[in-house]
């Protein structure tokens, strides 16, 4: 019994390899020519955008399943035309991806939070939301739970979207491609705000988004192996709760509240877009 407990603790400890929090240790600034900065002894990261360039960073580690948290404070004021992206993505032409994108707007108008899931290079699973607070006034926590059964997008602990594994009915789900965390701030005024009608006002530049309190309770993928399991990456030998986590009744009620009051687009309700019929996962819920 003691040896089983010890093994469980070892496995749990391995899950924590990527855990929290110094941007110097966890991330590389990948582009922006000085527009991205790590400050406060690694506790704060800022991305900036001006007319010449945006900026971005990526995680040093790759992950295959995990719970990823990041606190963001978005571009304040007139952010129209700007996009702040925070996502997981694998390399290659048949990539997997789990997206948060924050589409800026005119002062006083709400941000649009855009979510999507790609598997083997195919997405088309967009859901969009407004938020129930001003995401530029303070930091808020944006989380991705990714386990073999589901992907849950959450804001300050409130789930806003659940994408379940529906491989049993032929719907692809990201299960075998390790992904890095990426974030970037760039100009997308050809589409980001009101379909491109509202352009970026460069008199407000530089635009800045801020990041803090990164945490990854996750399976780190390195040299072809997962830190979570000696057998296979989808083995439930991982003791951490997130690996088999599902939404309890309280979380399901909060999800329904968000989707009823703050969802502004749902691909599963867009019959015109899918004249041959809605995607299979939309017909099962």
Short mmCIF file of C-alpha atoms in Angstrom, two decimals:
data_model
loop_
_atom_site.label_atom_id
_atom_site.label_comp_id
_atom_site.label_asym_id
_atom_site.label_seq_id
_atom_site.Cartn_x
_atom_site.Cartn_y
_atom_site.Cartn_z
CA UNK A 1 0.00 0.00 0.00
CA UNK A 2 2.80 2.37 0.92
CA UNK A 3 4.54 1.65 -2.38
CA UNK A 4 1.33 2.37 -4.30
CA UNK A 5 0.96 5.67 -2.47
CA UNK A 6 4.59 6.49 -3.18
CA UNK A 7 4.11 5.71 -6.87
CA UNK A 8 1.02 7.93 -6.97
CA UNK A 9 2.94 10.78 -5.41
CA UNK A 10 5.77 10.31 -7.90
CA UNK A 11 3.31 10.41 -10.79
CA UNK A 12 1.59 13.46 -9.36
CA UNK A 13 4.95 15.12 -8.93
CA UNK A 14 5.79 14.46 -12.57
CA UNK A 15 2.59 16.21 -13.57
CA UNK A 16 3.78 19.32 -11.85
CA UNK A 17 6.96 19.57 -13.92
CA UNK A 18 5.60 22.49 -15.91
CA UNK A 19 4.00 24.27 -13.04
CA UNK A 20 4.06 27.86 -12.43
CA UNK A 21 5.39 30.77 -13.03
CA UNK A 22 8.52 32.48 -14.19
CA UNK A 23 8.30 33.79 -17.74
CA UNK A 24 12.09 33.62 -18.16
CA UNK A 25 12.00 29.91 -17.36
CA UNK A 26 8.78 28.97 -19.16
CA UNK A 27 8.70 31.06 -22.35
CA UNK A 28 10.74 32.40 -25.25
CA UNK A 29 9.95 35.72 -26.90
CA UNK A 30 9.79 34.77 -30.58
CA UNK A 31 9.13 37.96 -32.50
CA UNK A 32 8.54 41.69 -32.18
CA UNK A 33 12.04 43.19 -32.19
CA UNK A 34 11.93 44.45 -28.60
CA UNK A 35 8.17 44.94 -28.41
CA UNK A 36 7.76 41.98 -26.03
CA UNK A 37 9.27 42.32 -22.57
CA UNK A 38 9.60 40.15 -19.47
CA UNK A 39 9.57 42.32 -16.33
CA UNK A 40 9.45 42.13 -12.52
CA UNK A 41 11.95 39.28 -12.22
CA UNK A 42 9.99 37.11 -14.61
CA UNK A 43 6.57 37.70 -13.04
CA UNK A 44 5.11 39.92 -15.80
CA UNK A 45 5.21 39.77 -19.59
CA UNK A 46 3.97 42.51 -21.92
CA UNK A 47 3.32 42.43 -25.66
CA UNK A 48 3.10 45.62 -27.70
CA UNK A 49 1.86 46.51 -31.17
CA UNK A 50 2.66 49.56 -33.24
CA UNK A 51 2.30 50.31 -36.95
CA UNK A 52 5.56 48.55 -37.77
CA UNK A 53 5.02 45.27 -35.93
CA UNK A 54 3.26 43.25 -33.27
CA UNK A 55 4.96 40.75 -30.96
CA UNK A 56 4.66 37.26 -29.55
CA UNK A 57 6.02 34.48 -27.37
CA UNK A 58 5.84 30.69 -27.03
CA UNK A 59 6.35 28.11 -24.31
CA UNK A 60 9.64 26.27 -24.02
CA UNK A 61 7.71 23.06 -23.26
CA UNK A 62 5.31 21.04 -25.37
CA UNK A 63 2.28 19.54 -23.64
CA UNK A 64 0.05 16.56 -24.34
CA UNK A 65 -2.99 17.19 -22.11
CA UNK A 66 -3.12 19.56 -19.17
CA UNK A 67 -4.78 22.45 -17.43
CA UNK A 68 -3.26 25.74 -18.55
CA UNK A 69 -3.98 29.03 -16.75
CA UNK A 70 -2.85 32.53 -17.68
CA UNK A 71 -3.93 35.90 -16.39
CA UNK A 72 -4.30 38.56 -19.09
CA UNK A 73 -5.09 42.26 -19.07
CA UNK A 74 -6.12 43.27 -22.56
CA UNK A 75 -5.41 46.38 -24.63
CA UNK A 76 -7.45 49.25 -23.11
CA UNK A 77 -9.33 52.07 -24.80
CA UNK A 78 -9.76 52.02 -28.55
CA UNK A 79 -8.44 48.55 -29.39
CA UNK A 80 -10.33 48.22 -32.70
CA UNK A 81 -8.41 46.24 -35.30
CA UNK A 82 -6.14 44.51 -32.77
CA UNK A 83 -6.16 40.82 -31.89
CA UNK A 84 -4.63 39.29 -28.79
CA UNK A 85 -4.29 35.53 -29.25
CA UNK A 86 -3.55 32.92 -26.58
CA UNK A 87 -3.61 29.34 -27.78
CA UNK A 88 -2.17 25.84 -27.87
CA UNK A 89 -0.86 24.59 -31.22
CA UNK A 90 1.14 21.72 -32.68
CA UNK A 91 3.49 22.14 -35.68
CA UNK A 92 2.97 20.97 -39.24
CA UNK A 93 0.30 21.11 -41.94
CA UNK A 94 -2.13 18.82 -40.07
CA UNK A 95 -1.87 20.64 -36.78
CA UNK A 96 -4.07 20.61 -33.69
CA UNK A 97 -4.99 23.90 -31.99
CA UNK A 98 -7.09 25.20 -29.09
CA UNK A 99 -7.78 28.93 -29.40
CA UNK A 100 -8.61 31.95 -27.33
CA UNK A 101 -8.61 35.12 -29.47
CA UNK A 102 -9.61 38.53 -28.14
CA UNK A 103 -10.90 40.84 -30.87
CA UNK A 104 -10.55 44.52 -30.00
CA UNK A 105 -13.22 47.17 -30.38
CA UNK A 106 -13.94 50.87 -30.15
CA UNK A 107 -13.77 52.43 -26.69
CA UNK A 108 -16.83 51.47 -24.68
CA UNK A 109 -17.78 48.56 -26.93
CA UNK A 110 -17.16 45.04 -25.66
CA UNK A 111 -14.32 42.79 -26.71
CA UNK A 112 -15.29 39.66 -28.64
CA UNK A 113 -13.79 36.47 -27.21
CA UNK A 114 -13.37 34.03 -30.10
CA UNK A 115 -12.80 30.31 -29.45
CA UNK A 116 -12.02 27.50 -31.87
CA UNK A 117 -10.71 23.92 -31.92
CA UNK A 118 -8.62 22.51 -34.79
CA UNK A 119 -7.82 18.84 -35.33
CA UNK A 120 -5.55 17.67 -38.15
CA UNK A 121 -5.56 21.18 -39.61
CA UNK A 122 -9.34 21.57 -39.71
CA UNK A 123 -11.21 24.02 -37.50
CA UNK A 124 -14.59 25.60 -38.33
CA UNK A 125 -15.78 25.14 -34.74
CA UNK A 126 -16.09 28.76 -33.69
CA UNK A 127 -17.97 30.02 -30.68
CA UNK A 128 -17.82 33.70 -29.75
CA UNK A 129 -18.69 35.50 -26.54
CA UNK A 130 -18.86 38.87 -24.87
CA UNK A 131 -17.55 39.02 -21.31
CA UNK A 132 -19.45 40.04 -18.18
CA UNK A 133 -16.67 42.45 -17.11
CA UNK A 134 -14.19 44.88 -18.64
CA UNK A 135 -11.15 42.70 -19.55
CA UNK A 136 -8.92 45.78 -19.85
CA UNK A 137 -9.42 47.11 -16.31
CA UNK A 138 -7.66 44.30 -14.50
CA UNK A 139 -6.14 40.85 -14.91
CA UNK A 140 -8.49 37.89 -15.41
CA UNK A 141 -7.70 34.19 -15.61
CA UNK A 142 -8.25 32.39 -18.93
CA UNK A 143 -7.93 28.61 -18.70
CA UNK A 144 -7.84 25.64 -21.04
CA UNK A 145 -8.56 22.20 -19.63
CA UNK A 146 -7.52 19.56 -22.17
CA UNK A 147 -7.86 15.91 -21.27
CA UNK A 148 -8.68 12.82 -23.35
CA UNK A 149 -12.43 13.28 -22.82
CA UNK A 150 -12.98 17.01 -23.32
CA UNK A 151 -11.67 20.53 -23.79
CA UNK A 152 -13.10 23.19 -21.48
CA UNK A 153 -12.52 26.92 -21.95
CA UNK A 154 -12.95 28.90 -18.71
CA UNK A 155 -12.81 32.52 -17.60
CA UNK A 156 -12.08 33.20 -13.93
CA UNK A 157 -13.07 29.60 -13.20
CA UNK A 158 -16.40 29.86 -15.02
CA UNK A 159 -16.66 27.47 -17.98
CA UNK A 160 -17.76 29.17 -21.18
CA UNK A 161 -17.38 26.27 -23.62
CA UNK A 162 -17.02 22.50 -23.54
CA UNK A 163 -15.87 20.54 -26.60
CA UNK A 164 -16.29 16.83 -25.91
CA UNK A 165 -14.38 13.96 -27.46
CA UNK A 166 -16.85 12.58 -30.02
CA UNK A 167 -14.45 10.29 -31.88
CA UNK A 168 -17.01 7.49 -31.43
CA UNK A 169 -19.23 9.25 -34.00
CA UNK A 170 -16.38 10.17 -36.33
CA UNK A 171 -15.50 13.65 -35.02
CA UNK A 172 -11.76 14.27 -34.80
CA UNK A 173 -10.38 15.28 -31.39
CA UNK A 174 -6.84 16.35 -30.46
CA UNK A 175 -5.34 13.37 -28.63
CA UNK A 176 -1.91 12.64 -30.02
CA UNK A 177 -0.11 15.84 -31.09
CA UNK A 178 1.86 17.69 -28.39
CA UNK A 179 1.24 21.45 -28.43
CA UNK A 180 3.09 24.54 -27.30
CA UNK A 181 1.46 27.60 -25.77
CA UNK A 182 1.61 30.67 -27.98
CA UNK A 183 0.49 34.24 -27.58
CA UNK A 184 0.68 37.23 -29.86
CA UNK A 185 -0.65 40.73 -30.34
CA UNK A 186 -1.05 41.87 -33.93
CA UNK A 187 -2.98 44.08 -36.32
CA UNK A 188 -5.90 42.35 -38.01
CA UNK A 189 -8.00 45.32 -39.01
CA UNK A 190 -8.93 43.65 -42.30
CA UNK A 191 -11.33 41.40 -40.33
CA UNK A 192 -11.14 41.72 -36.53
CA UNK A 193 -13.61 44.51 -35.76
CA UNK A 194 -17.05 44.50 -37.39
CA UNK A 195 -15.71 42.36 -40.21
CA UNK A 196 -12.98 44.85 -41.05
CA UNK A 197 -15.19 47.94 -41.23
CA UNK A 198 -13.41 49.56 -38.26
CA UNK A 199 -9.69 50.12 -38.79
CA UNK A 200 -6.87 50.42 -36.27
CA UNK A 201 -6.35 54.00 -35.05
CA UNK A 202 -2.55 54.23 -34.89
CA UNK A 203 -2.70 57.51 -32.95
CA UNK A 204 -3.38 55.27 -29.91
CA UNK A 205 -0.27 53.11 -30.47
CA UNK A 206 1.59 51.43 -28.95
CA UNK A 207 -1.12 48.97 -27.88
CA UNK A 208 -0.11 46.75 -24.95
CA UNK A 209 -1.45 43.52 -23.44
CA UNK A 210 -0.08 42.14 -20.15
CA UNK A 211 0.35 38.61 -18.79
CA UNK A 212 1.04 37.17 -15.35
CA UNK A 213 0.51 34.08 -13.14
CA UNK A 214 1.04 31.41 -15.77
CA UNK A 215 0.43 27.90 -14.48
CA UNK A 216 0.57 24.56 -16.29
CA UNK A 217 -0.58 21.46 -14.43
CA UNK A 218 0.17 19.32 -17.44
CA UNK A 219 1.89 16.41 -19.13
CA UNK A 220 5.15 17.68 -20.59
CA UNK A 221 6.14 15.96 -23.82
CA UNK A 222 9.88 15.53 -24.28
CA UNK A 223 11.97 13.16 -26.41
CA UNK A 224 8.88 11.25 -27.49
CA UNK A 225 7.64 10.61 -23.96
CA UNK A 226 5.04 12.10 -21.63
CA UNK A 227 5.93 13.08 -18.08
CA UNK A 228 2.60 11.64 -16.96
CA UNK A 229 2.71 8.00 -17.82
CA UNK A 230 5.21 5.24 -18.44
CA UNK A 231 2.80 3.36 -20.69
CA UNK A 232 0.87 5.68 -23.01
CA UNK A 233 0.04 9.40 -22.95
CA UNK A 234 -3.68 8.64 -22.64
CA UNK A 235 -3.20 6.27 -19.73
CA UNK A 236 -5.14 7.33 -16.63
CA UNK A 237 -2.15 6.49 -14.45
CA UNK A 238 -1.88 10.24 -13.97
CA UNK A 239 -3.23 10.96 -10.53
CA UNK A 240 -4.05 14.59 -11.08
CA UNK A 241 -7.75 15.47 -11.02
CA UNK A 242 -7.73 17.39 -14.29
CA UNK A 243 -6.86 14.27 -16.30
CA UNK A 244 -10.37 12.87 -15.85
CA UNK A 245 -12.13 16.09 -14.85
CA UNK A 246 -15.64 16.76 -16.11
CA UNK A 247 -18.14 19.50 -15.44
CA UNK A 248 -20.12 18.98 -12.25
CA UNK A 249 -23.72 20.16 -12.00
CA UNK A 250 -22.71 23.61 -10.70
CA UNK A 251 -20.25 24.10 -13.56
CA UNK A 252 -22.87 22.94 -16.07
CA UNK A 253 -25.29 25.55 -14.76
CA UNK A 254 -22.63 28.27 -15.03
CA UNK A 255 -21.83 27.14 -18.57
CA UNK A 256 -25.52 27.41 -19.51
CA UNK A 257 -25.68 30.88 -17.94
CA UNK A 258 -22.74 32.11 -20.01
CA UNK A 259 -24.02 30.56 -23.21
CA UNK A 260 -27.51 31.95 -22.72
CA UNK A 261 -26.43 35.48 -21.82
CA UNK A 262 -23.04 36.09 -23.43
CA UNK A 263 -22.62 33.82 -26.45
CA UNK A 264 -22.90 35.83 -29.67
CA UNK A 265 -22.01 33.15 -32.24
CA UNK A 266 -22.23 29.36 -32.22
CA UNK A 267 -21.28 27.33 -35.28
CA UNK A 268 -23.68 24.63 -34.06
CA UNK A 269 -26.59 27.03 -34.57
CA UNK A 270 -25.50 28.31 -38.00
CA UNK A 271 -27.66 26.22 -40.31
CA UNK A 272 -26.99 28.52 -43.31
CA UNK A 273 -23.29 27.80 -43.03
CA UNK A 274 -23.86 24.03 -43.13
CA UNK A 275 -26.54 23.44 -45.79
CA UNK A 276 -25.72 19.71 -45.82
CA UNK A 277 -26.54 19.53 -42.10
CA UNK A 278 -24.90 20.61 -38.89
CA UNK A 279 -21.65 18.91 -37.83
CA UNK A 280 -22.15 15.58 -36.08
CA UNK A 281 -21.06 16.84 -32.64
CA UNK A 282 -23.75 19.53 -32.83
CA UNK A 283 -26.48 16.96 -33.33
CA UNK A 284 -25.65 14.88 -30.27
CA UNK A 285 -25.97 17.50 -27.50
#
